XYZ file of C-alpha atoms in Angstrom:
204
model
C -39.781 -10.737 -1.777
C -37.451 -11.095 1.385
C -35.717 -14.033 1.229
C -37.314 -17.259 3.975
C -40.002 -15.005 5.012
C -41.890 -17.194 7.805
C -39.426 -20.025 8.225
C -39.109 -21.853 11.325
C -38.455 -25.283 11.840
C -36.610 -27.578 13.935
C -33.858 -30.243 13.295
C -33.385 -33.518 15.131
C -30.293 -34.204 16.228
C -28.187 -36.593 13.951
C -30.313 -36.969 11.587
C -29.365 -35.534 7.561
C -32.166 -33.209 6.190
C -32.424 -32.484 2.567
C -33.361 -28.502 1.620
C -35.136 -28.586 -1.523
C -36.625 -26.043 -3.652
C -36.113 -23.787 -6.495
C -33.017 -21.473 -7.623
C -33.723 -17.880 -5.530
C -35.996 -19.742 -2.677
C -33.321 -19.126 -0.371
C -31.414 -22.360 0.393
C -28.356 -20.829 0.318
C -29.239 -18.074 2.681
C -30.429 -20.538 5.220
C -27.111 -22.514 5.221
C -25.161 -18.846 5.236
C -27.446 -17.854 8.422
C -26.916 -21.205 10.065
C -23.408 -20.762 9.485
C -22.480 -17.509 10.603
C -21.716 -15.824 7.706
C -25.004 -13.634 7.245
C -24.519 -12.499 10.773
C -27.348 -10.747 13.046
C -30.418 -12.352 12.310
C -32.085 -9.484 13.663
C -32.640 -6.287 11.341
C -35.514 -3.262 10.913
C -37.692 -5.655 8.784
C -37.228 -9.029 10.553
C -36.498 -10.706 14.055
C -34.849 -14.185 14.298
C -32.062 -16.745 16.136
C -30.796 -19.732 15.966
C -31.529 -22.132 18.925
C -28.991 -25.014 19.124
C -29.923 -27.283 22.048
C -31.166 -25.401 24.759
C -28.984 -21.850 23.698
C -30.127 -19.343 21.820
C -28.184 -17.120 19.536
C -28.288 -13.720 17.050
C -25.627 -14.399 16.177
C -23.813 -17.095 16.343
C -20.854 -16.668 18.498
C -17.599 -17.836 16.375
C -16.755 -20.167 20.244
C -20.418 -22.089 19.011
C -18.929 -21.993 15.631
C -15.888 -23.325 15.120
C -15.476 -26.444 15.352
C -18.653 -27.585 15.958
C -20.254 -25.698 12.706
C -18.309 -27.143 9.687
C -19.892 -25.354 5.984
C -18.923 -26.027 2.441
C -20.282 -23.407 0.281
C -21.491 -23.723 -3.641
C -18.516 -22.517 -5.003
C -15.741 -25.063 -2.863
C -12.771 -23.208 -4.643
C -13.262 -19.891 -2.261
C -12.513 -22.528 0.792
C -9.205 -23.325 -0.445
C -6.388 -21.621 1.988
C -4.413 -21.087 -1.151
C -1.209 -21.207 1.062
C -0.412 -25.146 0.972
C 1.349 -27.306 -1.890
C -0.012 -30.298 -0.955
C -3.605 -32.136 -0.351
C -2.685 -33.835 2.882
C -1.245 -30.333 3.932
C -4.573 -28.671 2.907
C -6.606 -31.023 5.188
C -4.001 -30.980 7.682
C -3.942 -26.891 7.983
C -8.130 -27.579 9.368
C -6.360 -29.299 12.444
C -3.835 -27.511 12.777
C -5.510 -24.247 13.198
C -7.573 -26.487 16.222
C -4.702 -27.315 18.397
C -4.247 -31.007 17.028
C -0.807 -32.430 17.541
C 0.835 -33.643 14.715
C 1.174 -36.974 15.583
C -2.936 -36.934 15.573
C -3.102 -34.699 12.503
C -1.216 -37.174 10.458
C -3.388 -40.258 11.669
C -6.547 -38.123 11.381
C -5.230 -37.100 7.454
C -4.221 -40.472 6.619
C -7.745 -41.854 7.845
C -10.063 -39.409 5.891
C -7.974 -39.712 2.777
C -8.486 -43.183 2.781
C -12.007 -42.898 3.872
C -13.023 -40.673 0.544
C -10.816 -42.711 -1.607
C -7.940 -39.673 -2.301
C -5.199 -41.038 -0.840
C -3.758 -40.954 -4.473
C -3.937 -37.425 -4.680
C -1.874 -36.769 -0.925
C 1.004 -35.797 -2.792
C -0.964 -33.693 -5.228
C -1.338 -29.885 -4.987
C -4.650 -28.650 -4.814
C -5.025 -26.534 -7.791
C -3.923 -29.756 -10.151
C -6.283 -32.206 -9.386
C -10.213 -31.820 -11.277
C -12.535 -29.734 -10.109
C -14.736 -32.753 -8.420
C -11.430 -34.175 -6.734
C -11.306 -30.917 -5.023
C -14.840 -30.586 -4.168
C -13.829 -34.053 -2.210
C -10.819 -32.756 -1.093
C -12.816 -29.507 0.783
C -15.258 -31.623 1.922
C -12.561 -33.700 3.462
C -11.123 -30.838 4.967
C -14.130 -30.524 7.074
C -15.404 -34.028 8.049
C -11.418 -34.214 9.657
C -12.480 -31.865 11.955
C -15.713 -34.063 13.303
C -18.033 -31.191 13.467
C -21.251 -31.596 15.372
C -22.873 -29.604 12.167
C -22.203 -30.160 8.700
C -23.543 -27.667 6.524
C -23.095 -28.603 3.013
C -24.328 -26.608 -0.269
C -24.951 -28.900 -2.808
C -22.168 -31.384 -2.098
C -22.988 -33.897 -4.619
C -22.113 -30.542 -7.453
C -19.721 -31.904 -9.729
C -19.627 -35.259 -8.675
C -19.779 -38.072 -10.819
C -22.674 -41.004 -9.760
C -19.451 -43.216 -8.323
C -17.817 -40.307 -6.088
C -21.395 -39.030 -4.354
C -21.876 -42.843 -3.563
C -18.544 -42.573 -1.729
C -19.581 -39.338 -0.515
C -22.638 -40.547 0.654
C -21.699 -43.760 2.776
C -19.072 -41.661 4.320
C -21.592 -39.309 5.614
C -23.572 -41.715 6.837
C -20.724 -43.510 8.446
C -20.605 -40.443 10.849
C -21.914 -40.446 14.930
C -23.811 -37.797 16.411
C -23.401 -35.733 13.396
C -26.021 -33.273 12.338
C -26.057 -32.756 8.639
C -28.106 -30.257 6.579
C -27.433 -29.898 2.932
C -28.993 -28.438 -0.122
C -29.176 -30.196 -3.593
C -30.798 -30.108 -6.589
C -30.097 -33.901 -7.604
C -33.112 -35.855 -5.853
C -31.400 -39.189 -6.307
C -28.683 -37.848 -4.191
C -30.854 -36.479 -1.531
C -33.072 -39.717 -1.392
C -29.559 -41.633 -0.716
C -28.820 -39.687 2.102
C -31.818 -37.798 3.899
C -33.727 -38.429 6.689
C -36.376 -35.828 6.010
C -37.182 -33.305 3.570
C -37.168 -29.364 4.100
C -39.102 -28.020 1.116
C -38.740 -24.238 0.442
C -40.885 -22.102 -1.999
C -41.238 -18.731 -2.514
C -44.332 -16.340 -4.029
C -44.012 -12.771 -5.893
C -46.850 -11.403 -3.897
């Protein structure tokens, strides 16, 4: 069956929807449309765009994209740049590549490491800290750039009940943030969402 078959909906604007529904429904293909990734929405068996505000777009352009469209995929560890020794200089390199000077990358670092409790890891590289350390770390790496859109597939993944508390105040601590995230943990989901999107599929 072809994957979100019929699906339109619409979003309000800050508010933090919760995509629920079965492995294979498609949650992750929404998120990779939304995102860019899957680019032209618009093939021989289906017609479709993205409306954001008052624009329209098949695709998205990469101007609409970055930074305003900020996405942390399933598997975080293919979002790692690979080319830094540090954390700090992992969240840092987001900025960097958006013009930030360094005066207001290091205050901007400093702030979201403290905000998601790692500033104990700063020093740390990236590939020796735990796998949900660098699920925060990613996810960091992101929220420093204050996207308009935070796409975020399963984000409470590997997170023990302590760390997706943390992750969830700090989400909500955001302004005029738009966040849309899958998850397969419903306490997690009831913490943080606004509404529901429910997504099911048939073999017919």
């Amino acid at each position: 069956p072809a994957a979100l078959k019929g699906v339109s909906f619409e979003i309000p604007s800050a508010s933090f929807v919760a995509v629920l529904g079965p492995t294979g429904a498609g949650k992750t293909t929404l998120l990779q449309i939304l995102s860019g990734i899957s680019g032209s929405l618009t093939t021989a068996q289906a017609t479709g765009n993205v409306q954001i505000g008052t624009e329209r777009f098949d695709p998205i352009p990469p101007r609409v994209l970055f930074p305003t469209v900020g996405y942390f995929m399933q598997d975080p560890s293919v979002q790692l740049s690979g080319i830094h020794e540090t954390v700090e200089e992992e969240i840092a390199f987001t900025l960097n590549n958006l013009g930030v000077s360094p005066q207001d990358q290091s205050r901007r670092v400093s702030d979201i490491l403290s905000q998601m409790k790692l500033s104990h890891l700063a020093k740390r590289h990236p590939l020796q800290i735990s796998g949900g350390e660098l699920q925060k770390v990613l996810i960091a790496s992101l929220l420093v750039a204050r996207p308009s859109i935070l796409l975020l597939d399963e984000p409470a993944n590997s997170l023990d009940p302590g760390a997706q508390h943390i992750l969830s105040r700090m989400l909500r601590s955001l302004r005029n943030t738009t966040v849309l995230f899958t998850d397969y943990q419903i306490d997690f989901a009831l913490q943080l969402a606004d509404n529901f999107l429910v997504i099911n599929f048939s073999f017919k």
